mmCIF file with all atom_site columns, C-alpha atoms in Angstrom:
data_model
loop_
_atom_site.group_PDB
_atom_site.id
_atom_site.type_symbol
_atom_site.label_atom_id
_atom_site.label_alt_id
_atom_site.label_comp_id
_atom_site.label_asym_id
_atom_site.label_entity_id
_atom_site.label_seq_id
_atom_site.pdbx_PDB_ins_code
_atom_site.Cartn_x
_atom_site.Cartn_y
_atom_site.Cartn_z
_atom_site.occupancy
_atom_site.B_iso_or_equiv
_atom_site.pdbx_formal_charge
_atom_site.auth_seq_id
_atom_site.auth_comp_id
_atom_site.auth_asym_id
_atom_site.auth_atom_id
_atom_site.pdbx_PDB_model_num
ATOM 1   C CA . MET F 1 1   ? -0.015  20.386  1.909   1.00 0.00 ? 1   MET F CA 1
ATOM 2   C CA . THR F 1 2   ? -2.805  22.122  0.080   1.00 0.00 ? 2   THR F CA 1
ATOM 3   C CA . ASP F 1 3   ? -6.490  21.504  0.823   1.00 0.00 ? 3   ASP F CA 1
ATOM 4   C CA . SER F 1 4   ? -6.777  19.179  -2.053  1.00 0.00 ? 4   SER F CA 1
ATOM 5   C CA . LEU F 1 5   ? -3.881  16.968  -0.694  1.00 0.00 ? 5   LEU F CA 1
ATOM 6   C CA . LEU F 1 6   ? -5.448  14.934  2.100   1.00 0.00 ? 6   LEU F CA 1
ATOM 7   C CA . PHE F 1 7   ? -2.496  12.803  2.907   1.00 0.00 ? 7   PHE F CA 1
ATOM 8   C CA . GLU F 1 8   ? 1.159   12.862  1.860   1.00 0.00 ? 8   GLU F CA 1
ATOM 9   C CA . GLU F 1 9   ? 3.973   10.599  2.985   1.00 0.00 ? 9   GLU F CA 1
ATOM 10  C CA . THR F 1 10  ? 7.040   8.770   1.819   1.00 0.00 ? 10  THR F CA 1
ATOM 11  C CA . PHE F 1 11  ? 7.151   4.987   2.577   1.00 0.00 ? 11  PHE F CA 1
ATOM 12  C CA . THR F 1 12  ? 10.000  2.472   2.470   1.00 0.00 ? 12  THR F CA 1
ATOM 13  C CA . LEU F 1 13  ? 8.708   -0.801  0.999   1.00 0.00 ? 13  LEU F CA 1
ATOM 14  C CA . THR F 1 14  ? 9.221   -3.627  3.543   1.00 0.00 ? 14  THR F CA 1
ATOM 15  C CA . ALA F 1 15  ? 7.345   -6.527  1.731   1.00 0.00 ? 15  ALA F CA 1
ATOM 16  C CA . ILE F 1 16  ? 5.823   -7.409  -1.573  1.00 0.00 ? 16  ILE F CA 1
ATOM 17  C CA . ASP F 1 17  ? 3.207   -10.192 -1.640  1.00 0.00 ? 17  ASP F CA 1
ATOM 18  C CA . SER F 1 18  ? 2.473   -11.350 -5.244  1.00 0.00 ? 18  SER F CA 1
ATOM 19  C CA . GLN F 1 19  ? 1.198   -14.869 -4.510  1.00 0.00 ? 19  GLN F CA 1
ATOM 20  C CA . LYS F 1 20  ? -2.562  -14.288 -5.065  1.00 0.00 ? 20  LYS F CA 1
ATOM 21  C CA . TYR F 1 21  ? -2.652  -12.647 -8.551  1.00 0.00 ? 21  TYR F CA 1
ATOM 22  C CA . ASP F 1 22  ? -0.498  -12.605 -11.694 1.00 0.00 ? 22  ASP F CA 1
ATOM 23  C CA . ARG F 1 23  ? -0.252  -8.781  -12.112 1.00 0.00 ? 23  ARG F CA 1
ATOM 24  C CA . VAL F 1 24  ? -1.321  -7.488  -8.767  1.00 0.00 ? 24  VAL F CA 1
ATOM 25  C CA . SER F 1 25  ? 0.847   -7.336  -5.757  1.00 0.00 ? 25  SER F CA 1
ATOM 26  C CA . ARG F 1 26  ? 0.268   -6.096  -2.176  1.00 0.00 ? 26  ARG F CA 1
ATOM 27  C CA . LEU F 1 27  ? 2.977   -3.642  -1.181  1.00 0.00 ? 27  LEU F CA 1
ATOM 28  C CA . SER F 1 28  ? 3.725   -3.080  2.549   1.00 0.00 ? 28  SER F CA 1
ATOM 29  C CA . GLY F 1 29  ? 5.617   -0.115  3.793   1.00 0.00 ? 29  GLY F CA 1
ATOM 30  C CA . THR F 1 30  ? 6.575   2.086   6.786   1.00 0.00 ? 30  THR F CA 1
ATOM 31  C CA . SER F 1 31  ? 6.813   5.840   6.644   1.00 0.00 ? 31  SER F CA 1
ATOM 32  C CA . LEU F 1 32  ? 10.217  7.413   7.085   1.00 0.00 ? 32  LEU F CA 1
ATOM 33  C CA . SER F 1 33  ? 9.190   8.614   10.452  1.00 0.00 ? 33  SER F CA 1
ATOM 34  C CA . SER F 1 34  ? 7.982   5.122   11.263  1.00 0.00 ? 34  SER F CA 1
ATOM 35  C CA . ASP F 1 35  ? 4.609   6.313   12.724  1.00 0.00 ? 35  ASP F CA 1
ATOM 36  C CA . THR F 1 36  ? 2.506   5.245   9.666   1.00 0.00 ? 36  THR F CA 1
ATOM 37  C CA . GLY F 1 37  ? 2.193   1.890   7.969   1.00 0.00 ? 37  GLY F CA 1
ATOM 38  C CA . MET F 1 38  ? 0.419   0.978   4.733   1.00 0.00 ? 38  MET F CA 1
ATOM 39  C CA . HIS F 1 39  ? -0.524  -1.912  2.512   1.00 0.00 ? 39  HIS F CA 1
ATOM 40  C CA . VAL F 1 40  ? -1.582  -1.172  -1.055  1.00 0.00 ? 40  VAL F CA 1
ATOM 41  C CA . ASP F 1 41  ? -2.489  -3.402  -4.037  1.00 0.00 ? 41  ASP F CA 1
ATOM 42  C CA . ILE F 1 42  ? -1.025  -2.198  -7.331  1.00 0.00 ? 42  ILE F CA 1
ATOM 43  C CA . ASN F 1 43  ? -0.684  -3.456  -10.788 1.00 0.00 ? 43  ASN F CA 1
ATOM 44  C CA . THR F 1 44  ? 3.022   -4.464  -10.822 1.00 0.00 ? 44  THR F CA 1
ATOM 45  C CA . GLU F 1 45  ? 3.061   -5.002  -14.485 1.00 0.00 ? 45  GLU F CA 1
ATOM 46  C CA . LEU F 1 46  ? 2.397   -1.200  -14.913 1.00 0.00 ? 46  LEU F CA 1
ATOM 47  C CA . TYR F 1 47  ? 4.374   -0.145  -11.782 1.00 0.00 ? 47  TYR F CA 1
ATOM 48  C CA . PRO F 1 48  ? 7.114   -2.560  -10.768 1.00 0.00 ? 48  PRO F CA 1
ATOM 49  C CA . CYS F 1 49  ? 8.594   -2.175  -7.292  1.00 0.00 ? 49  CYS F CA 1
ATOM 50  C CA . ALA F 1 50  ? 11.140  -3.909  -5.060  1.00 0.00 ? 50  ALA F CA 1
ATOM 51  C CA . VAL F 1 51  ? 11.619  -4.226  -1.376  1.00 0.00 ? 51  VAL F CA 1
ATOM 52  C CA . GLY F 1 52  ? 13.637  -1.276  -0.195  1.00 0.00 ? 52  GLY F CA 1
ATOM 53  C CA . ASP F 1 53  ? 12.226  1.229   -2.677  1.00 0.00 ? 53  ASP F CA 1
ATOM 54  C CA . ARG F 1 54  ? 10.983  4.446   -1.358  1.00 0.00 ? 54  ARG F CA 1
ATOM 55  C CA . VAL F 1 55  ? 7.557   5.405   -2.618  1.00 0.00 ? 55  VAL F CA 1
ATOM 56  C CA . HIS F 1 56  ? 5.959   8.821   -2.193  1.00 0.00 ? 56  HIS F CA 1
ATOM 57  C CA . MET F 1 57  ? 2.190   8.446   -1.719  1.00 0.00 ? 57  MET F CA 1
ATOM 58  C CA . VAL F 1 58  ? -0.435  11.231  -1.909  1.00 0.00 ? 58  VAL F CA 1
ATOM 59  C CA . LEU F 1 59  ? -4.178  10.930  -1.397  1.00 0.00 ? 59  LEU F CA 1
ATOM 60  C CA . ALA F 1 60  ? -5.891  13.981  -3.070  1.00 0.00 ? 60  ALA F CA 1
ATOM 61  C CA . SER F 1 61  ? -9.501  15.057  -3.496  1.00 0.00 ? 61  SER F CA 1
ATOM 62  C CA . THR F 1 62  ? -8.831  16.494  -7.006  1.00 0.00 ? 62  THR F CA 1
ATOM 63  C CA . LEU F 1 63  ? -6.267  16.317  -9.761  1.00 0.00 ? 63  LEU F CA 1
ATOM 64  C CA . ALA F 1 64  ? -6.591  19.996  -10.526 1.00 0.00 ? 64  ALA F CA 1
ATOM 65  C CA . LEU F 1 65  ? -3.358  21.913  -9.741  1.00 0.00 ? 65  LEU F CA 1
ATOM 66  C CA . ASP F 1 66  ? -5.272  24.839  -8.302  1.00 0.00 ? 66  ASP F CA 1
ATOM 67  C CA . GLY F 1 67  ? -7.237  22.494  -5.962  1.00 0.00 ? 67  GLY F CA 1
ATOM 68  C CA . SER F 1 68  ? -10.648 23.250  -7.537  1.00 0.00 ? 68  SER F CA 1
ATOM 69  C CA . LYS F 1 69  ? -13.265 20.427  -7.431  1.00 0.00 ? 69  LYS F CA 1
ATOM 70  C CA . GLU F 1 70  ? -13.975 18.620  -10.672 1.00 0.00 ? 70  GLU F CA 1
ATOM 71  C CA . GLU F 1 71  ? -17.675 18.375  -10.212 1.00 0.00 ? 71  GLU F CA 1
ATOM 72  C CA . GLY F 1 72  ? -19.739 18.872  -13.415 1.00 0.00 ? 72  GLY F CA 1
ATOM 73  C CA . LYS F 1 73  ? -16.627 18.277  -15.618 1.00 0.00 ? 73  LYS F CA 1
ATOM 74  C CA . THR F 1 74  ? -16.322 15.362  -17.999 1.00 0.00 ? 74  THR F CA 1
ATOM 75  C CA . GLY F 1 75  ? -13.890 13.279  -15.983 1.00 0.00 ? 75  GLY F CA 1
ATOM 76  C CA . TRP F 1 76  ? -10.224 12.876  -15.227 1.00 0.00 ? 76  TRP F CA 1
ATOM 77  C CA . ARG F 1 77  ? -9.337  11.259  -18.558 1.00 0.00 ? 77  ARG F CA 1
ATOM 78  C CA . ASP F 1 78  ? -10.736 14.213  -20.451 1.00 0.00 ? 78  ASP F CA 1
ATOM 79  C CA . VAL F 1 79  ? -8.187  16.864  -19.403 1.00 0.00 ? 79  VAL F CA 1
ATOM 80  C CA . GLY F 1 80  ? -7.660  19.170  -22.387 1.00 0.00 ? 80  GLY F CA 1
ATOM 81  C CA . ARG F 1 81  ? -4.419  19.348  -24.322 1.00 0.00 ? 81  ARG F CA 1
ATOM 82  C CA . GLY F 1 82  ? -1.826  21.538  -22.567 1.00 0.00 ? 82  GLY F CA 1
ATOM 83  C CA . VAL F 1 83  ? -3.791  21.477  -19.286 1.00 0.00 ? 83  VAL F CA 1
ATOM 84  C CA . GLY F 1 84  ? -1.563  20.059  -16.504 1.00 0.00 ? 84  GLY F CA 1
ATOM 85  C CA . SER F 1 85  ? -2.783  17.987  -13.622 1.00 0.00 ? 85  SER F CA 1
ATOM 86  C CA . LEU F 1 86  ? -1.459  16.583  -10.406 1.00 0.00 ? 86  LEU F CA 1
ATOM 87  C CA . ALA F 1 87  ? -1.360  13.125  -12.225 1.00 0.00 ? 87  ALA F CA 1
ATOM 88  C CA . ASP F 1 88  ? 1.396   14.525  -14.532 1.00 0.00 ? 88  ASP F CA 1
ATOM 89  C CA . MET F 1 89  ? 3.791   14.620  -11.632 1.00 0.00 ? 89  MET F CA 1
ATOM 90  C CA . TYR F 1 90  ? 3.254   10.958  -10.499 1.00 0.00 ? 90  TYR F CA 1
ATOM 91  C CA . GLU F 1 91  ? 3.900   7.584   -12.067 1.00 0.00 ? 91  GLU F CA 1
ATOM 92  C CA . TYR F 1 92  ? 0.838   5.577   -10.889 1.00 0.00 ? 92  TYR F CA 1
ATOM 93  C CA . VAL F 1 93  ? -2.658  7.069   -10.343 1.00 0.00 ? 93  VAL F CA 1
ATOM 94  C CA . CYS F 1 94  ? -5.902  5.400   -9.128  1.00 0.00 ? 94  CYS F CA 1
ATOM 95  C CA . TYR F 1 95  ? -9.404  6.626   -8.241  1.00 0.00 ? 95  TYR F CA 1
ATOM 96  C CA . GLY F 1 96  ? -11.361 5.125   -5.408  1.00 0.00 ? 96  GLY F CA 1
ATOM 97  C CA . LYS F 1 97  ? -13.374 5.672   -2.222  1.00 0.00 ? 97  LYS F CA 1
ATOM 98  C CA . VAL F 1 98  ? -12.451 5.830   1.364   1.00 0.00 ? 98  VAL F CA 1
ATOM 99  C CA . TYR F 1 99  ? -14.996 3.405   2.751   1.00 0.00 ? 99  TYR F CA 1
ATOM 100 C CA . ARG F 1 100 ? -14.114 2.579   6.455   1.00 0.00 ? 100 ARG F CA 1
ATOM 101 C CA . PHE F 1 101 ? -12.379 3.742   9.504   1.00 0.00 ? 101 PHE F CA 1
ATOM 102 C CA . GLU F 1 102 ? -11.428 1.834   12.587  1.00 0.00 ? 102 GLU F CA 1
ATOM 103 C CA . GLU F 1 103 ? -9.826  2.694   15.863  1.00 0.00 ? 103 GLU F CA 1
ATOM 104 C CA . GLY F 1 104 ? -6.217  1.748   16.175  1.00 0.00 ? 104 GLY F CA 1
ATOM 105 C CA . GLU F 1 105 ? -3.891  1.423   19.127  1.00 0.00 ? 105 GLU F CA 1
ATOM 106 C CA . GLY F 1 106 ? -3.580  4.485   21.316  1.00 0.00 ? 106 GLY F CA 1
ATOM 107 C CA . GLU F 1 107 ? -3.960  7.728   19.231  1.00 0.00 ? 107 GLU F CA 1
ATOM 108 C CA . GLY F 1 108 ? -4.006  5.716   15.942  1.00 0.00 ? 108 GLY F CA 1
ATOM 109 C CA . ILE F 1 109 ? -6.673  5.037   13.416  1.00 0.00 ? 109 ILE F CA 1
ATOM 110 C CA . LYS F 1 110 ? -7.000  2.691   10.427  1.00 0.00 ? 110 LYS F CA 1
ATOM 111 C CA . VAL F 1 111 ? -8.187  3.945   7.066   1.00 0.00 ? 111 VAL F CA 1
ATOM 112 C CA . PHE F 1 112 ? -9.429  1.571   4.228   1.00 0.00 ? 112 PHE F CA 1
ATOM 113 C CA . VAL F 1 113 ? -9.843  2.703   0.566   1.00 0.00 ? 113 VAL F CA 1
ATOM 114 C CA . SER F 1 114 ? -10.986 0.677   -2.340  1.00 0.00 ? 114 SER F CA 1
ATOM 115 C CA . PHE F 1 115 ? -9.828  1.259   -5.895  1.00 0.00 ? 115 PHE F CA 1
ATOM 116 C CA . GLY F 1 116 ? -12.259 -1.007  -7.784  1.00 0.00 ? 116 GLY F CA 1
ATOM 117 C CA . GLY F 1 117 ? -11.259 -4.021  -5.744  1.00 0.00 ? 117 GLY F CA 1
ATOM 118 C CA . MET F 1 118 ? -7.584  -3.141  -5.184  1.00 0.00 ? 118 MET F CA 1
ATOM 119 C CA . LEU F 1 119 ? -7.220  -1.939  -1.637  1.00 0.00 ? 119 LEU F CA 1
ATOM 120 C CA . LEU F 1 120 ? -5.287  0.518   0.473   1.00 0.00 ? 120 LEU F CA 1
ATOM 121 C CA . TYR F 1 121 ? -4.984  0.267   4.252   1.00 0.00 ? 121 TYR F CA 1
ATOM 122 C CA . ILE F 1 122 ? -3.210  2.922   6.264   1.00 0.00 ? 122 ILE F CA 1
ATOM 123 C CA . GLU F 1 123 ? -2.672  2.881   9.917   1.00 0.00 ? 123 GLU F CA 1
ATOM 124 C CA . GLY F 1 124 ? -1.259  5.909   11.628  1.00 0.00 ? 124 GLY F CA 1
ATOM 125 C CA . PRO F 1 125 ? -1.721  8.836   14.094  1.00 0.00 ? 125 PRO F CA 1
ATOM 126 C CA . TYR F 1 126 ? -5.128  10.356  14.173  1.00 0.00 ? 126 TYR F CA 1
ATOM 127 C CA . LYS F 1 127 ? -3.771  13.840  13.553  1.00 0.00 ? 127 LYS F CA 1
ATOM 128 C CA . ARG F 1 128 ? -2.026  12.748  10.288  1.00 0.00 ? 128 ARG F CA 1
ATOM 129 C CA . LEU F 1 129 ? -5.142  11.022  8.937   1.00 0.00 ? 129 LEU F CA 1
ATOM 130 C CA . THR F 1 130 ? -7.775  13.510  10.093  1.00 0.00 ? 130 THR F CA 1
ATOM 131 C CA . PRO F 1 131 ? -8.295  15.145  6.569   1.00 0.00 ? 131 PRO F CA 1
ATOM 132 C CA . LEU F 1 132 ? -9.645  11.793  5.208   1.00 0.00 ? 132 LEU F CA 1
ATOM 133 C CA . ARG F 1 133 ? -13.418 11.385  5.112   1.00 0.00 ? 133 ARG F CA 1
ATOM 134 C CA . ILE F 1 134 ? -15.658 8.819   3.496   1.00 0.00 ? 134 ILE F CA 1
ATOM 135 C CA . ASP F 1 135 ? -15.408 10.259  0.054   1.00 0.00 ? 135 ASP F CA 1
ATOM 136 C CA . TYR F 1 136 ? -13.774 9.702   -3.381  1.00 0.00 ? 136 TYR F CA 1
ATOM 137 C CA . VAL F 1 137 ? -10.002 10.216  -3.609  1.00 0.00 ? 137 VAL F CA 1
ATOM 138 C CA . TYR F 1 138 ? -7.097  9.875   -5.943  1.00 0.00 ? 138 TYR F CA 1
ATOM 139 C CA . LEU F 1 139 ? -4.070  7.725   -5.018  1.00 0.00 ? 139 LEU F CA 1
ATOM 140 C CA . LEU F 1 140 ? -0.817  9.066   -6.595  1.00 0.00 ? 140 LEU F CA 1
ATOM 141 C CA . LEU F 1 141 ? 2.420   7.191   -6.342  1.00 0.00 ? 141 LEU F CA 1
ATOM 142 C CA . LYS F 1 142 ? 6.033   7.903   -7.455  1.00 0.00 ? 142 LYS F CA 1
ATOM 143 C CA . LYS F 1 143 ? 9.311   6.434   -6.500  1.00 0.00 ? 143 LYS F CA 1
ATOM 144 C CA . SER F 1 144 ? 11.561  8.824   -4.561  1.00 0.00 ? 144 SER F CA 1
#
């Protein structure tokens, strides 16, 4: 994991709740090592998923392949032609903010991230989630 990749894990989807909204579902999953759990809201019209799918998740501080910060640049949508980014390697990308931490059971912690109202909740070992801070992050997903 490079410095810009704050969290990286593959999850097996265990449940999909699409009762509240037409196009948004809450995916629940467990990491392959079974030590980390997550719940994430995604637009299933753009990124359809099924129970049992394996989803590779990354939380990154920047989309730049070299890990450089994007401060002072025009924004993630204005990447020049021919310039690659981390987003090119993933199927679903969101930008949001880590806004809360809570103590979990034992050595675990809970991390909450908001992507404009769509939420991500991760619970896992403190050592795996230590790089996350209250700051802006990119969520990148792809099926594996």
